[in-house]
Coordinates of C-alpha atoms in Angstrom, one line a residue:
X1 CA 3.5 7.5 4.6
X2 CA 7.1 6.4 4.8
X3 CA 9.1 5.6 1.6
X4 CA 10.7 2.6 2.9
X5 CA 9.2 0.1 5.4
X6 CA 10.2 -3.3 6.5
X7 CA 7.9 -5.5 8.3
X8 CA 9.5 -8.5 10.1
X9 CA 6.4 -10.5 10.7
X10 CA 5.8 -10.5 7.1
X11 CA 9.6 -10.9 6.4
X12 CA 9.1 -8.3 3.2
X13 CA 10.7 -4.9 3.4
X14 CA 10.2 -2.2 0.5
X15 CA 13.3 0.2 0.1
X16 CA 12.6 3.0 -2.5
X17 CA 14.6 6.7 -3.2
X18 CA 11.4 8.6 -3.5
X19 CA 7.8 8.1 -4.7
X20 CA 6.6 8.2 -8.7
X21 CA 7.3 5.8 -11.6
X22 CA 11.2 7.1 -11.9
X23 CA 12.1 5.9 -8.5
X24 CA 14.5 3.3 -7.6
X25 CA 12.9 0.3 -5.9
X26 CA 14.5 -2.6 -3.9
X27 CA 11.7 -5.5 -2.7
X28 CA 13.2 -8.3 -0.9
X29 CA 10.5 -11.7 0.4
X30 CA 12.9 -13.3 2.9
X31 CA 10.8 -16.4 4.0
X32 CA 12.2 -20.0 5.1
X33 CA 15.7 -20.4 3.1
X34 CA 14.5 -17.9 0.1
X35 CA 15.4 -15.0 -0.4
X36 CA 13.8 -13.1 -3.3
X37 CA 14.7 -9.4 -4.8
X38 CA 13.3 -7.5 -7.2
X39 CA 15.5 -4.5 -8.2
X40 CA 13.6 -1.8 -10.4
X41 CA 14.9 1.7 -12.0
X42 CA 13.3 4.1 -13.6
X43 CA 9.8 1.2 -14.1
X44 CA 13.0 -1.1 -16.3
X45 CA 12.8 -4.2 -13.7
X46 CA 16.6 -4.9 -13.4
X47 CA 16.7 -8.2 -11.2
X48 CA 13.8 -10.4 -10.2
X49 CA 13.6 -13.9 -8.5
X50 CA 15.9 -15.8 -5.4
X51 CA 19.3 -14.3 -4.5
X52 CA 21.3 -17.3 -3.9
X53 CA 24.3 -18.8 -2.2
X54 CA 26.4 -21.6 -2.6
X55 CA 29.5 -22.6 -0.5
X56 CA 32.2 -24.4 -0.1
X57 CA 34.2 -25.3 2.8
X58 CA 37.6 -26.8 2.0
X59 CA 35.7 -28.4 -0.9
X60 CA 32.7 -29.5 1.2
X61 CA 29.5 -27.7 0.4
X62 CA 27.8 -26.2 3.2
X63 CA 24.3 -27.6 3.8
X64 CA 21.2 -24.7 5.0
X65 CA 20.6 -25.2 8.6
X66 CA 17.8 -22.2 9.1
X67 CA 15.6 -19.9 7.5
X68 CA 16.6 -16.2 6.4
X69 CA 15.9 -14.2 9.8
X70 CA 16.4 -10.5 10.2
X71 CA 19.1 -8.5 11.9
X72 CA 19.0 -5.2 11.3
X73 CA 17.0 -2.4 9.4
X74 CA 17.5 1.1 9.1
X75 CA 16.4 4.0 7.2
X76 CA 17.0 7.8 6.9
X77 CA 17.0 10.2 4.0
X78 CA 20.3 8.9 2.6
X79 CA 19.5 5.5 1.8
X80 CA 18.0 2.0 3.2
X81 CA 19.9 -0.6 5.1
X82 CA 18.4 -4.3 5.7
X83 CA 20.5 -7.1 6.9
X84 CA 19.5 -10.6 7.0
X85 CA 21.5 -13.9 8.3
X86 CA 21.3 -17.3 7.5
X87 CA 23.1 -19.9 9.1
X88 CA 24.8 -22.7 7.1
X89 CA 26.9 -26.0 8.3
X90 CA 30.0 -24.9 9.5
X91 CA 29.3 -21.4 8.7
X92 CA 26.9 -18.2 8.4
X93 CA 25.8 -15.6 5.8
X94 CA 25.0 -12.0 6.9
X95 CA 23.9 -10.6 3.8
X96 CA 23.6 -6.9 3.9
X97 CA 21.1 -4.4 1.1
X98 CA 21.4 -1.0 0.6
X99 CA 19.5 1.1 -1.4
X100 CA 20.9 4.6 -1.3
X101 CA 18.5 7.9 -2.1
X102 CA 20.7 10.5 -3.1
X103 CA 23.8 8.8 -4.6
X104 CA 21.4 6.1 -6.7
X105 CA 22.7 2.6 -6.0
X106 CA 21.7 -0.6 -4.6
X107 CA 24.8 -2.7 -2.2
X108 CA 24.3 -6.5 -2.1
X109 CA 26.9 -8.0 -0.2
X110 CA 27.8 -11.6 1.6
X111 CA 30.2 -11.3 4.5
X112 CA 30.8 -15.3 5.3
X113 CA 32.0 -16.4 8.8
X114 CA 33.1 -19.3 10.4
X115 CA 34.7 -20.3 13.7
X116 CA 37.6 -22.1 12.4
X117 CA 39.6 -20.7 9.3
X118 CA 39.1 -22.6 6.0
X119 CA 39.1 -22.3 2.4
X120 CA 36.4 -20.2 1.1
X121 CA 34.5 -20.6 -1.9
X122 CA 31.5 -18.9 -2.4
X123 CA 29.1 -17.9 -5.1
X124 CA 26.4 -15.0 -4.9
X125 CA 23.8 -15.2 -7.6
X126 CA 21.5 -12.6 -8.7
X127 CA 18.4 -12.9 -10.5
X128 CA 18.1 -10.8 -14.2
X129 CA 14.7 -9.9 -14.8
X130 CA 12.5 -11.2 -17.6
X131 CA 14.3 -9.6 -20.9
X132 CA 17.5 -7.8 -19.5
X133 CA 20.8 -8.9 -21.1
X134 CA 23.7 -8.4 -20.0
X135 CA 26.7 -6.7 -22.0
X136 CA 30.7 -7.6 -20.3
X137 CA 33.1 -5.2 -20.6
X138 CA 36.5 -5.6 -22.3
X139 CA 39.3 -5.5 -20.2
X140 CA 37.6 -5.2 -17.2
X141 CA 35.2 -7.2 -14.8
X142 CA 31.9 -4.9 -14.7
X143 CA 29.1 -5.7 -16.3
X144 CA 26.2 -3.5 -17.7
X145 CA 22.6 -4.7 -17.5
X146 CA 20.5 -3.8 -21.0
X147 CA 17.2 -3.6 -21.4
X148 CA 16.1 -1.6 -24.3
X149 CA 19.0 0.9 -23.2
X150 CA 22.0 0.2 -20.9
X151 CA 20.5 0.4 -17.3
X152 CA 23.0 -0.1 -14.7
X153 CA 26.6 -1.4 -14.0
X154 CA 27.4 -4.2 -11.8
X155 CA 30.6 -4.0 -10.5
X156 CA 32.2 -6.9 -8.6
X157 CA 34.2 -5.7 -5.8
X158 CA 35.4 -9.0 -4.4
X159 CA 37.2 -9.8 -7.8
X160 CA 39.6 -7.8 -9.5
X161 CA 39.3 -5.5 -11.8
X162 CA 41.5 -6.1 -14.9
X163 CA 40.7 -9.5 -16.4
X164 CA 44.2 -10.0 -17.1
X165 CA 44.6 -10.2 -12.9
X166 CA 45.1 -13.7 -11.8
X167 CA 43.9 -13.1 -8.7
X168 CA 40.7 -15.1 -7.5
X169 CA 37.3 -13.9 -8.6
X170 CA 35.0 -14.1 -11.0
X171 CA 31.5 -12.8 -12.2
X172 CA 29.7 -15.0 -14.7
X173 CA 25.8 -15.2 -16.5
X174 CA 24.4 -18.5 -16.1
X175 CA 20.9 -19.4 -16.8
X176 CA 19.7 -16.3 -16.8
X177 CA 21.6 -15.6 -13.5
X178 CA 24.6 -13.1 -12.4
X179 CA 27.1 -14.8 -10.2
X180 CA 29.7 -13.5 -8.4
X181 CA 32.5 -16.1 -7.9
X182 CA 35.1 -15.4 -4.6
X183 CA 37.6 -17.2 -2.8
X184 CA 39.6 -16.7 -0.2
X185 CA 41.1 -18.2 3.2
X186 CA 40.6 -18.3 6.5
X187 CA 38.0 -17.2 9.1
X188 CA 35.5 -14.9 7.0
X189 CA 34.9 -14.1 3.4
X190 CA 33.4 -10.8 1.9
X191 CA 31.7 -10.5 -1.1
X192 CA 29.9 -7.1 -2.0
X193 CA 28.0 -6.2 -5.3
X194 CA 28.0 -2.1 -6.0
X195 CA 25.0 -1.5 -9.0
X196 CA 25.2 2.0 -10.1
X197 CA 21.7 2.8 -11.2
X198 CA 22.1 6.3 -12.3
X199 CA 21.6 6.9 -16.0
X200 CA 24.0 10.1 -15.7
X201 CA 26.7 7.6 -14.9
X202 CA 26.4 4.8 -17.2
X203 CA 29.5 6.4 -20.1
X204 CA 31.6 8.0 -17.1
X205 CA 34.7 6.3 -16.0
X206 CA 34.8 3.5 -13.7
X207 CA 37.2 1.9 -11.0
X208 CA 37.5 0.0 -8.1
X209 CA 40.4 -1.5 -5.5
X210 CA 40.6 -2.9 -2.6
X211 CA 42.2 -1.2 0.1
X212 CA 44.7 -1.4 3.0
X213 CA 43.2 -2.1 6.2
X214 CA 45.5 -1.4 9.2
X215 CA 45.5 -1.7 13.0
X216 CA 48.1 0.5 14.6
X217 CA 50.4 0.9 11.7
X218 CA 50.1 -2.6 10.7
X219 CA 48.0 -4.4 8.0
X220 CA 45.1 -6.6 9.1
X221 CA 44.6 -10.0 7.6
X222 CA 41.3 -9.8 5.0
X223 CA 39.6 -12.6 7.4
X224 CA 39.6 -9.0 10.0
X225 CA 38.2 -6.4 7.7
X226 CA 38.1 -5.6 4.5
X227 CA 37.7 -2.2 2.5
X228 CA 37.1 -0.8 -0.9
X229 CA 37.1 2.0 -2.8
X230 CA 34.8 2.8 -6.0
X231 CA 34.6 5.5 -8.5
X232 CA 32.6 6.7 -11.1
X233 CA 33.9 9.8 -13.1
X234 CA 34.7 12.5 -10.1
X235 CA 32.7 10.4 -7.8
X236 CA 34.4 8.3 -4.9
X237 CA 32.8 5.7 -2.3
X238 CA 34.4 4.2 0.2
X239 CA 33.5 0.9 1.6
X240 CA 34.2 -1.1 4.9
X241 CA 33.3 -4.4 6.8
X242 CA 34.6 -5.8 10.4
X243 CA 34.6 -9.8 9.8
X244 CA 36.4 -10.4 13.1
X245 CA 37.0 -8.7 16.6
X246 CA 36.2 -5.4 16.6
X247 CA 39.1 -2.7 16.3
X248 CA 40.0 0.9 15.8
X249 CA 41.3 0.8 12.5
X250 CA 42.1 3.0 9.3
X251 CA 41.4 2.5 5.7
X252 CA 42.2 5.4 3.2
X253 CA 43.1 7.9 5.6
X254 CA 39.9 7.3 7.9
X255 CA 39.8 6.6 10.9
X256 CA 37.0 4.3 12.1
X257 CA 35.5 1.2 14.8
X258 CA 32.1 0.5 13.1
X259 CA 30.9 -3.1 12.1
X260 CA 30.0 -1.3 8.9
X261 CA 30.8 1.7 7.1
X262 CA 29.6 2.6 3.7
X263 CA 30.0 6.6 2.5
X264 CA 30.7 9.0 -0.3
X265 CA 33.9 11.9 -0.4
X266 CA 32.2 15.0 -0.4
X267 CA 33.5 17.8 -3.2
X268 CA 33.2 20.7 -1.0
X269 CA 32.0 21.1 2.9
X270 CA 28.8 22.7 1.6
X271 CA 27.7 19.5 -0.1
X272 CA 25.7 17.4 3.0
X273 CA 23.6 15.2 0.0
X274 CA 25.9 12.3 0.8
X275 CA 25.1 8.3 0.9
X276 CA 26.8 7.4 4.5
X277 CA 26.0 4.5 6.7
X278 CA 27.7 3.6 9.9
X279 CA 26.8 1.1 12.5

C-alpha cells in the first residue's frame, strides 16, 4: 500500500515519511468549516484538534461563507502536498500542508486573497496536543514544542525574526493554542509555518528572512509573491508563493513561474535526497 493517501469523498487525507512507530505523521479531517490536524513524530503527538483562522478586513472580521473543499493533492517520495480552500466574506483561504519524507518537516501555510486591496489581519492557530508545552526562545521568534524532551521548532516565517524587530508579526500560546499573528496590506496575505521535526536538528542554528522577489530587475509588491529562506545549521530551504498574476520571476538567484515552490540547496550534485515541490 501507499504511504500517503487522501480520499476526497471522505475529506481525510493521511501524509506519513515512511511506515513504523518512528514515522512522521500528518492527519488532516477537513469536513464543513473544520479543519482538524493531528501532527505526530516519532509516536510524541505534537498538535491535535481544529487549525483555525480568524480575519480581519480593514477591521471587519470576515464571516465563513463555505465548507473546507479540496484543491490539490500530490505525493511522491520527497514529501506530501494537500491544499484546501475556504472561502470567507470578502476574501478566501488556500491553506497549503506539506509533510516532507526526506528533509523531516511539516509546512502549514495561509496564503489570503481578496479582490480589492485592504488591510490584512489574520491569525492562524494550531492545536498543541494533550501535554506538550511550549518553550519561546530569547531573542528570537521560534518556538520549541516539549514533551518529555524538546520535539520540534516552529518557526514563524510571516513575522520577523529578532523580537526586537518592530515589524508586524507575532506568534503567541493561548489556551492551549499556537497562533501565528500577521498583517499586512493590500490584495493577498501569506502566512506560512515551517516545523522542523528532526531530533538531529533541534540544538543546530536557526534563521530565517524573507526575500526579494523581483520581475525583470524590479521588486514586486508582497501582495504578488512572496519568498523565504530558512536554515538550520548547513541546511537551506527556500520558499515561494504567487498571490497575484502569474509571472516569470527570481528570488535568491532562481529563476522560476510556479504558483508554488518549496525546495532544499543541495551540498553537492551527487545528493538527489532533496524535499522539492513545484506546481
Amino acid at each position: 500500500p501507499t504511504i500517503a493517501e487522501q480520499n476526497e469523498q471522505a475529506q481525510v487525507a493521511f501524509l506519513r515519511d515512511r511506515w513504523g512507530t518512528a514515522a512522521n505523521r500528518l492527519q488532516v479531517h477537513y469536513h464543513a468549516q473544520q479543519c482538524a490536524v493531528h501532527l505526530q513524530s516519532a509516536s510524541a503527538p505534537l498538535l491535535s484538534g481544529r487549525c483555525g483562522q480568524r480575519a480581519f478586513l480593514n477591521g471587519t472580521p470576515a464571516t465563513i461563507e463555505s465548507g473546507w473543499e479540496h484543491v490539490c493533492w500530490h505525493t511522491d517520495e520527497e514529501g506530501d502536498y494537500l491544499e484546501l480552500e475556504l472561502r470567507l466574506h470578502g476574501c478566501r483561504v488556500q491553506r497549503q500542508i506539506v509533510l516532507a519524507r526526506t528533509d523531516g518537516f511539516a509546512w502549514i501555510a495561509d496564503a489570503i486573497t481578496s479582490d480589492q486591496p485592504v488591510e490584512w489581519n489574520y491569525q492562524l492557530s494550531l492545536p498543541l496536543a494533550h501535554g506538550c508545552r511550549i518553550h519561546p526562545a530569547g531573542e528570537t521568534r521560534e518556538v520549541t514544542i516539549h514533551q518529555d524532551r524538546d520535539r520540534a521548532r516552529v518557526v514563524p516565517l510571516a513575522a520577523p525574526e529578532w523580537r526586537c524587530d518592530s515589524r508586524p508579526g507575532e506568534v503567541t500560546v493561548e489556551d492551549d493554542r499556537l497562533v501565528v499573528h500577521a498583517q499586512g496590506t493590500g490584495r493577498a496575505l501569506y502566512v506560512p509555518v515551517f516545523i522542523d521535526l528532526s531530533a538531529a536538528r533541534i540544538r543546530q542554528p536557526l534563521t530565517w528572512r524573507r526575500l526579494t522577489v523581483a520581475e525583470s530587475l524590479t521588486p514586486v509588491p508582497t501582495d504578488d509573491a512572496v519568498a523565504y529562506r530558512v536554515q538550520i545549521g548547513d541546511r537551506h530551504w527556500l520558499a515561494y508563493r504567487e498571490l497575484g498574476n502569474r509571472g516569470n520571476r527570481t528570488f535568491f538567484g532562481k529563476n522560476i513561474c510556479s504558483d508554488f515552490f518549496l525546495g532544499r540547496f543541495l551540498p553537492k550534485k551527487r545528493d538527489r535526497k532533496s524535499t522539492r515541490l513545484n506546481s
